[in-house]
CSV table of C-alpha atoms in Angstrom, one decimal:
chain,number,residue,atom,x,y,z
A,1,UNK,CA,67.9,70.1,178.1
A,2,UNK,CA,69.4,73.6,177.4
A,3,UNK,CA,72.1,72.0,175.7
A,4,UNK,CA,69.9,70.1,173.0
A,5,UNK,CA,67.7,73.1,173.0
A,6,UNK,CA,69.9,76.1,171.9
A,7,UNK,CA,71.4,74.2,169.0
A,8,UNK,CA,67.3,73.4,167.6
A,9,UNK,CA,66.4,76.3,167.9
A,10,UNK,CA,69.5,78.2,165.9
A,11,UNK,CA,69.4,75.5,163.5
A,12,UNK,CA,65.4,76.9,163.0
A,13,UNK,CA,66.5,80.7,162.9
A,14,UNK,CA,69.1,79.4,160.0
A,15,UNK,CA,66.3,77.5,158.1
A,16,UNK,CA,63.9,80.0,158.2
A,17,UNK,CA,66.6,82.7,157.4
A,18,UNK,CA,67.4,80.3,154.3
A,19,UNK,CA,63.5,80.2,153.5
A,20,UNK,CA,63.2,83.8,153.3
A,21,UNK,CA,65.9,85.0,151.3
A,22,UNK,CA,65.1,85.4,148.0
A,23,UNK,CA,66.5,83.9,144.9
A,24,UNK,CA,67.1,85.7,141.7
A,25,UNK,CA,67.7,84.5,138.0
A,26,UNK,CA,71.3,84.2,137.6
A,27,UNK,CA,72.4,83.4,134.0
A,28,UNK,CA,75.5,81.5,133.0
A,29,UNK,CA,76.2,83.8,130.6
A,30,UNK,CA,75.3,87.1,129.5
A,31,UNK,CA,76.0,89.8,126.2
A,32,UNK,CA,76.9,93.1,126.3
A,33,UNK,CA,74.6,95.4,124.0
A,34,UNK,CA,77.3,97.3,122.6
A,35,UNK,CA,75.8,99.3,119.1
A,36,UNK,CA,72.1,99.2,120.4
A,37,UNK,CA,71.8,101.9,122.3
A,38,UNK,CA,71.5,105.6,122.4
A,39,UNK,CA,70.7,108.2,125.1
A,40,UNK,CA,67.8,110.3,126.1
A,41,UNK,CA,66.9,113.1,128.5
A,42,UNK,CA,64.6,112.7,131.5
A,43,UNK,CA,63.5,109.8,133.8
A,44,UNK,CA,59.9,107.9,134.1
A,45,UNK,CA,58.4,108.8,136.6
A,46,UNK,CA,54.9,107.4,135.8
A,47,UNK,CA,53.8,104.5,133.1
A,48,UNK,CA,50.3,103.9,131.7
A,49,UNK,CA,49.4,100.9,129.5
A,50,UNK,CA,50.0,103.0,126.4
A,51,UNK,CA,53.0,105.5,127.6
A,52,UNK,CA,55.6,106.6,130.2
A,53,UNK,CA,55.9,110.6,131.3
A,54,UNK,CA,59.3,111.5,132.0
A,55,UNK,CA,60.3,114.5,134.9
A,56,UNK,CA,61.2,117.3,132.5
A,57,UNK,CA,57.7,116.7,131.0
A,58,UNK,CA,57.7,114.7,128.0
A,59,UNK,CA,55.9,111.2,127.7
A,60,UNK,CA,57.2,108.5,125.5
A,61,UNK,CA,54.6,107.1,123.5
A,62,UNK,CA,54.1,104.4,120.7
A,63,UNK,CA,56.5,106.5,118.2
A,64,UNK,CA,59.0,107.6,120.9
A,65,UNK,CA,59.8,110.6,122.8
A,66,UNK,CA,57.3,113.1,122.3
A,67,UNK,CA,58.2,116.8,121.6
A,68,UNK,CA,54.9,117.9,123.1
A,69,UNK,CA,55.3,119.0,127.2
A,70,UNK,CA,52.8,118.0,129.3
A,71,UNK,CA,51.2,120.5,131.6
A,72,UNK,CA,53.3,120.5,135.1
A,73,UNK,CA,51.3,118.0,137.9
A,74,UNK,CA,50.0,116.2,134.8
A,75,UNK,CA,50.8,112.7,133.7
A,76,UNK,CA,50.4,110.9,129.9
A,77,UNK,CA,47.4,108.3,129.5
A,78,UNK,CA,47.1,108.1,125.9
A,79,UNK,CA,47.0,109.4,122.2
A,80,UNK,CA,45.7,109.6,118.8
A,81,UNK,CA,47.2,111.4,115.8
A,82,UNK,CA,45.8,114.3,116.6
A,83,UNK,CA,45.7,114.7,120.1
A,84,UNK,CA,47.1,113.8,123.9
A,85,UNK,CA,45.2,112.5,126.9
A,86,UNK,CA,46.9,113.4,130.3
A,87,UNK,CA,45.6,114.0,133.9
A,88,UNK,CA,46.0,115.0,137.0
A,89,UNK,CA,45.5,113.6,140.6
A,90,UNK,CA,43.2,116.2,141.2
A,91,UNK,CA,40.9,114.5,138.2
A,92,UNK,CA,41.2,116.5,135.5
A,93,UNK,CA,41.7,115.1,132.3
A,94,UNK,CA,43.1,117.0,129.5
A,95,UNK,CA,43.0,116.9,125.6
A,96,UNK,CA,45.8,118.3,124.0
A,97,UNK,CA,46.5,118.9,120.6
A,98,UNK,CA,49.6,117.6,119.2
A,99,UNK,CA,50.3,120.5,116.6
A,100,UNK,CA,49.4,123.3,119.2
A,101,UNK,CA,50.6,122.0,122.4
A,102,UNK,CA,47.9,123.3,124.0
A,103,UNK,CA,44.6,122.4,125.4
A,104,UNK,CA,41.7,122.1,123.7
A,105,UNK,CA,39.2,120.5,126.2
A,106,UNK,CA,39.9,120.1,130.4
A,107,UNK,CA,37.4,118.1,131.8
A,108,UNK,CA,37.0,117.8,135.7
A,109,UNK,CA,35.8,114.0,136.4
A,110,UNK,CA,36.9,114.7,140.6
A,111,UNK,CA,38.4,111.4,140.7
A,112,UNK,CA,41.7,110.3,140.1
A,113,UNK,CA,42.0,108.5,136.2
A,114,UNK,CA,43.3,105.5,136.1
A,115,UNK,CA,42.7,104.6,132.0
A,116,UNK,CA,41.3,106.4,129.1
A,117,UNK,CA,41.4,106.6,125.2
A,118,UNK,CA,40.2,108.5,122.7
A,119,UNK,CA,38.9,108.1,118.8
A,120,UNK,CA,36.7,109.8,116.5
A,121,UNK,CA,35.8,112.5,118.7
A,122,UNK,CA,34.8,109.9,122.0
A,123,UNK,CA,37.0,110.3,125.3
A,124,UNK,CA,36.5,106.5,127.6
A,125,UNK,CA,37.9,106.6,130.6
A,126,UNK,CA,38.2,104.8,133.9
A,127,UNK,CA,38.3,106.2,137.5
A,128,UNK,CA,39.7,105.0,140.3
A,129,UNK,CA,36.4,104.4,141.8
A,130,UNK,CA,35.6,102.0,139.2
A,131,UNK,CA,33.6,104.4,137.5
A,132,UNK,CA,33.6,104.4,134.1
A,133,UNK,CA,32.6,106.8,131.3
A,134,UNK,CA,32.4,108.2,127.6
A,135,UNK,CA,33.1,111.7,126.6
A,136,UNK,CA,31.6,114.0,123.7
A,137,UNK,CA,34.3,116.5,122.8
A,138,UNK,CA,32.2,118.3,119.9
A,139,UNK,CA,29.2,118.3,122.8
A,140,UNK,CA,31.6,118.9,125.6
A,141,UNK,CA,29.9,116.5,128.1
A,142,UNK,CA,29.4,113.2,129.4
A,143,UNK,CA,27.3,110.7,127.2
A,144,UNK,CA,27.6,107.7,129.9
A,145,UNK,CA,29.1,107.6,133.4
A,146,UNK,CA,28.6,104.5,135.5
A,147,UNK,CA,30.2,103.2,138.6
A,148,UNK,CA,30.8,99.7,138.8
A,149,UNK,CA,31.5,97.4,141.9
A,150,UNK,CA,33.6,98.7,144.7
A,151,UNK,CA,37.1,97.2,144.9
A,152,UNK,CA,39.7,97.2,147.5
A,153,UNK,CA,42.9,96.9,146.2
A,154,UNK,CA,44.2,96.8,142.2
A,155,UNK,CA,47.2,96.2,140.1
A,156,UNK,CA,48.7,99.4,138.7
A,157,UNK,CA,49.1,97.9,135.5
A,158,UNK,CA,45.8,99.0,134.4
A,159,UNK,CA,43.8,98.3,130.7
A,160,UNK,CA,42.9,101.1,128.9
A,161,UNK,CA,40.0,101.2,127.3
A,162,UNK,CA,39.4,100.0,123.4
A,163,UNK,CA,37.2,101.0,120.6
A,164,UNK,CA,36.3,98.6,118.2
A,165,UNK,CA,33.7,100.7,115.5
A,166,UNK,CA,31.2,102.1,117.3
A,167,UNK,CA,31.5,99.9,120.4
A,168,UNK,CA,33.5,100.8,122.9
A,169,UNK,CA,35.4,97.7,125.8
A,170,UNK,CA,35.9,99.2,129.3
A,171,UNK,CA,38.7,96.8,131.2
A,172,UNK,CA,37.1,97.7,134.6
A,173,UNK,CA,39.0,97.4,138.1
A,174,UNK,CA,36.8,94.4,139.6
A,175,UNK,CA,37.7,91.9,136.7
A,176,UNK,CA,34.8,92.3,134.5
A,177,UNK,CA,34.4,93.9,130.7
A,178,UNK,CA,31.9,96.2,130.0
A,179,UNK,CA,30.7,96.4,126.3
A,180,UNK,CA,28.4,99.4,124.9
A,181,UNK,CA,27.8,101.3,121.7
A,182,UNK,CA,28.6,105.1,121.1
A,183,UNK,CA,25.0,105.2,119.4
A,184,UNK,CA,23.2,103.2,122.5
A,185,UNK,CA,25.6,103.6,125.9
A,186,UNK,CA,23.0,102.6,128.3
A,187,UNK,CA,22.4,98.8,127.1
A,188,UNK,CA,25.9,97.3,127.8
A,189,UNK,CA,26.7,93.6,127.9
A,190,UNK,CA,29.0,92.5,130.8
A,191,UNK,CA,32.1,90.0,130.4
A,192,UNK,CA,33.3,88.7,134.1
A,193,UNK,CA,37.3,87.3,134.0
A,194,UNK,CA,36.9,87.4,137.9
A,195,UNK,CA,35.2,87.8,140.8
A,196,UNK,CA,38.0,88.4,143.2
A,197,UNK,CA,37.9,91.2,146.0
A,198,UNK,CA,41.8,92.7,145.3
A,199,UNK,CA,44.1,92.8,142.6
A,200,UNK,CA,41.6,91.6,140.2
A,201,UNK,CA,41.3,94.7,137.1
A,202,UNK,CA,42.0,93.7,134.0
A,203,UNK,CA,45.8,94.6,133.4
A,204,UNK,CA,45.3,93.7,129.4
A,205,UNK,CA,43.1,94.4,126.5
A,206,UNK,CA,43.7,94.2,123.4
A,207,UNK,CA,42.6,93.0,120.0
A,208,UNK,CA,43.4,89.4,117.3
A,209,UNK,CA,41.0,90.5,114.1
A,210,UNK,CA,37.3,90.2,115.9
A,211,UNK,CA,38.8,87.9,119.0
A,212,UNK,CA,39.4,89.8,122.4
A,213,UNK,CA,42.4,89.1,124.8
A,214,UNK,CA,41.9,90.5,127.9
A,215,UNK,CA,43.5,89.9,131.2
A,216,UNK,CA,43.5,89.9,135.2
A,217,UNK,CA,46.7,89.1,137.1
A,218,UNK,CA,45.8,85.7,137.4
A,219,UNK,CA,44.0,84.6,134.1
A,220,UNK,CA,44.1,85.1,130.6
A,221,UNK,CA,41.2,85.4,128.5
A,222,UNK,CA,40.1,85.3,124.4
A,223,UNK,CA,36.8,86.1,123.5
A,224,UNK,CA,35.5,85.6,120.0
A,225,UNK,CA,33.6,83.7,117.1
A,226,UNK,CA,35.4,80.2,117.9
A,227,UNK,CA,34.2,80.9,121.8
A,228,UNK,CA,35.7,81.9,124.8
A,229,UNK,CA,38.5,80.3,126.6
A,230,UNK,CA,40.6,81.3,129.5
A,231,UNK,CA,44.5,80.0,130.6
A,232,UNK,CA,45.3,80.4,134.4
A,233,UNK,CA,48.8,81.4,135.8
A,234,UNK,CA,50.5,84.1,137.6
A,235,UNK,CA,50.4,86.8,135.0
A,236,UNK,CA,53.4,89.7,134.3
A,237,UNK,CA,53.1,90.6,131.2
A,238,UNK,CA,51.1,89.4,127.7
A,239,UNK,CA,51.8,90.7,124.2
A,240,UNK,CA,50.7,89.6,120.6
A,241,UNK,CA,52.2,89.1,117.4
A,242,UNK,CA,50.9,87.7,114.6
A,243,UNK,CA,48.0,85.0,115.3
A,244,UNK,CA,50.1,84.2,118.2
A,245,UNK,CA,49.7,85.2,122.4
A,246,UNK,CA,52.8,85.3,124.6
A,247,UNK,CA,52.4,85.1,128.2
A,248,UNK,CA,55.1,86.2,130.5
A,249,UNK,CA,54.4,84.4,134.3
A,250,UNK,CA,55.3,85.7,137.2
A,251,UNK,CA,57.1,82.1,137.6
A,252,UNK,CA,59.9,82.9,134.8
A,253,UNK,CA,57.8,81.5,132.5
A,254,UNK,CA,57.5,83.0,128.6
A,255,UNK,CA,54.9,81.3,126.8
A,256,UNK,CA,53.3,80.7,123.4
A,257,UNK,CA,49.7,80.5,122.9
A,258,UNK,CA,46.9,80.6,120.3
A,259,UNK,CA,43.9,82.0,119.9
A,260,UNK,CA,42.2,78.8,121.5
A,261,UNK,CA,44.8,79.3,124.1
A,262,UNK,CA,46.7,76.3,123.3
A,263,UNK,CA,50.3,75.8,124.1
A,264,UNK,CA,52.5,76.1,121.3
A,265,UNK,CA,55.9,76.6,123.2
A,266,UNK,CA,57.4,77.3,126.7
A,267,UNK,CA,60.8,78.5,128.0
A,268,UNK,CA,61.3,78.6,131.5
A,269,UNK,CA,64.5,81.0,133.6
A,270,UNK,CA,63.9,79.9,137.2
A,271,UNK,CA,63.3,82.4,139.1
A,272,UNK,CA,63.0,85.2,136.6
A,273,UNK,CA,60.7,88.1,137.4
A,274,UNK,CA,59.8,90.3,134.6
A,275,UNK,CA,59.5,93.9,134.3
A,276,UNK,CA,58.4,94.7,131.2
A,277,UNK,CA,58.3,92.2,128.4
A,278,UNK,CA,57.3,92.3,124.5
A,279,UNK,CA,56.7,90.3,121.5
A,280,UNK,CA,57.8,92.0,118.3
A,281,UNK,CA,57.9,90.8,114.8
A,282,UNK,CA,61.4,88.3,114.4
A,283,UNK,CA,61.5,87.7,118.1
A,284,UNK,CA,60.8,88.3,122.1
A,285,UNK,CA,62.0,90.2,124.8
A,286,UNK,CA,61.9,89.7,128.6
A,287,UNK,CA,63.7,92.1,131.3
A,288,UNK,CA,64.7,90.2,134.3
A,289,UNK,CA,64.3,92.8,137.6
A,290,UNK,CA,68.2,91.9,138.0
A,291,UNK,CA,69.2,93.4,134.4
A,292,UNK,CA,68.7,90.4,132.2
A,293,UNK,CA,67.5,91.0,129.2
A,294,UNK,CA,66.3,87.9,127.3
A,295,UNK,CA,66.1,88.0,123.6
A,296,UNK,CA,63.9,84.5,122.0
A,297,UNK,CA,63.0,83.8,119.0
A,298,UNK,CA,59.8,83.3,117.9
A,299,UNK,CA,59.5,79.7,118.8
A,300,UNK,CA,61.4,80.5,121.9
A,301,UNK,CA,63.7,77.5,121.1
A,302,UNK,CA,66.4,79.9,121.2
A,303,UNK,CA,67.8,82.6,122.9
A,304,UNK,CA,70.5,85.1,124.1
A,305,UNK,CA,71.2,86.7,127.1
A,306,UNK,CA,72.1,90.3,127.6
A,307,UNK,CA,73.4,92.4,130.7
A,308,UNK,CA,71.8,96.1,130.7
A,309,UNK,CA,72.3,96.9,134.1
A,310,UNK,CA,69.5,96.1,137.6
A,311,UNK,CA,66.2,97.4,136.9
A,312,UNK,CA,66.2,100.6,139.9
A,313,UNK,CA,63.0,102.6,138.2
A,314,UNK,CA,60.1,102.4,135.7
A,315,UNK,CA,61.2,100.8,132.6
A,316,UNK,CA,59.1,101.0,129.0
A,317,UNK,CA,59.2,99.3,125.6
A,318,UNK,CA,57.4,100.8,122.5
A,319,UNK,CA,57.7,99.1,119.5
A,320,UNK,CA,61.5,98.0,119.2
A,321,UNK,CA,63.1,100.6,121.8
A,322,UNK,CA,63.2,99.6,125.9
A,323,UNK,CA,63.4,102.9,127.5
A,324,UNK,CA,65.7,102.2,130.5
A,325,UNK,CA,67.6,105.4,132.8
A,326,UNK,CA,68.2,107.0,130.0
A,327,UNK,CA,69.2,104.8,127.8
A,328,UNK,CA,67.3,103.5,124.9
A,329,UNK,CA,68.3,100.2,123.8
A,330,UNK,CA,67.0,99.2,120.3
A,331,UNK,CA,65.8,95.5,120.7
A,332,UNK,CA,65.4,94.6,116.9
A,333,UNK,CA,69.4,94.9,116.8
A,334,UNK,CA,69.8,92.6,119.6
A,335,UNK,CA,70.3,88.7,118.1
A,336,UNK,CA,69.1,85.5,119.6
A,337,UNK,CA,71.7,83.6,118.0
């Protein structure tokens, strides 16, 4: 019995030892980038849907690398032209203005921010509590704050929030969209993407003329005069261009939606994992966790393969630059061809 025994069993420890080591995407073939990259100072050391902060204090936002330092402990969440929104973990949030470096409003919410915007004089922001609120600068207090349902765990890829006229779109953490005008904050209409416990805040909002997108980790959503509609799959990353929707999976999968969410296109790397992804005017981009970087076309019927090096900390893309360890590598002189 020992005999047939032993070799079972160590044929099991190999197959479950097989089963739980983890495949990467491995290209055939890859590019080197040479001529599309430059260097810059610092490292990220924190990202929010709109920016990264680097350690020596600077934030990269949709323009670049700022000039502007952020106070020390604090960490970039958004911007305007005229003024930075940064915050602590203490929960203070700070408005800084961009010609004067300095600070022209603190205000002490207690809790840790996990979002906020700011336009025409309105801070929104979201705390980790689920909490959510507007800001009066010129009155220098609170016009709403609200706490929403409790949740239990989230995505750190969080929504900020988006201001469409006068109304403002809070991407909560329990999957849900709350809708209110400045003039009228108390009579809000609710959106719910989901109703799941963990990992369920909306990781994307954004705009397509008057249609929503908005996201969870697990479903993709467009709200607008032709109706609403929603497109399930493991979600890493979406981004918009034009009238179109890419979706970037968590299966490898890069694909082309529109506003109906209809398929229009799919490319598939096996076992591709995304770090940060982006659709920009000519083309897309996709950085593989391993140091591919994919460049498509638009139709994603084509592509090219480039080796930047294994993703190791927090990487960023604004507009055509990926911010990678120091390196910036400028994406719209990277060919698909």
């Amino acid at each position: 019995m020992k005999r047939i025994l032993f070799p079972v069993l160590a044929a099991g420890v190999l197959l479950l030892g097989g089963c739980s080591s983890k495949q990467y995407f491995e290209p055939e073939q890859t590019y080197s980038i040479n001529g599309a990259q430059s260097s810059y100072e610092g490292k990220i050391v924190d990202k929010s849907r709109d920016g990264a902060t680097l350690d020596n204090g600077h934030y990269i936002g949709k323009s670049g690398i700022s000039t502007l330092v952020l106070p020390k402990g604090f960490h970039f969440l958004s911007e305007n032209r005229t003024y930075v929104l940064a915050a602590n973990e203490s929960g203070d949030l700070q408005v800084i203005n961009k010609k004067s470096g300095k600070s022209i409003r603190t205000v002490s919410l207690h809790i840790p921010v996990v979002s906020a915007a700011i336009r025409n004089g309105f801070v929104a922001y979201i705390l980790n509590n689920n909490a959510f609120g507007l800001y009066s600068i010129s009155k220098g207090k609170k016009i709403v704050e609200n706490r929403s349902e409790r949740t239990y765990a989230i995505d750190n890829r969080a929504a900020s929030p988006l201001f469409i006229d006068s109304l403002v779109v809070m991407p909560m953490l329990d999957g849900k969209l709350v809708i209110f005008d400045v003039n009228d904050p108390e009579n809000a209409k609710v959106v719910y993407l989901s109703s799941d416990k963990v990992f369920n805040n909306i990781i994307y909002l954004s705009r397509m003329g008057d249609t929503l997108v908005a996201a969870t980790p697990k479903k993709l959503l467009t709200l607008g005069a032709e109706g609403e509609y929603e497109y399930r799959v493991n979600i890493a990353e979406v981004s918009l261009s034009g009238n179109a929707i890419y979706l970037f999976s968590k299966e490898g999968e890069i694909i082309k939606l529109n506003v109906l969410l209809e398929e229009k296109a799919k490319k598939k790397f096996k076992f591709a994992q995304f770090s940060e992804a982006t659709a920009l005017k000519e083309k897309v981009a996709a950085l593989d966790i391993k140091g591919s970087l994919i460049v498509l076309n638009k139709a994603l019927s084509k592509y090219k393969i480039y080796d930047i090096g294994e993703v190791d900390s927090p990487v960023y893309i604004a507009g055509n630059k990926l911010y990678k360890d120091g390196t910036i590598i400028r994406l719209d002189k990277l060919d698909y061809k």
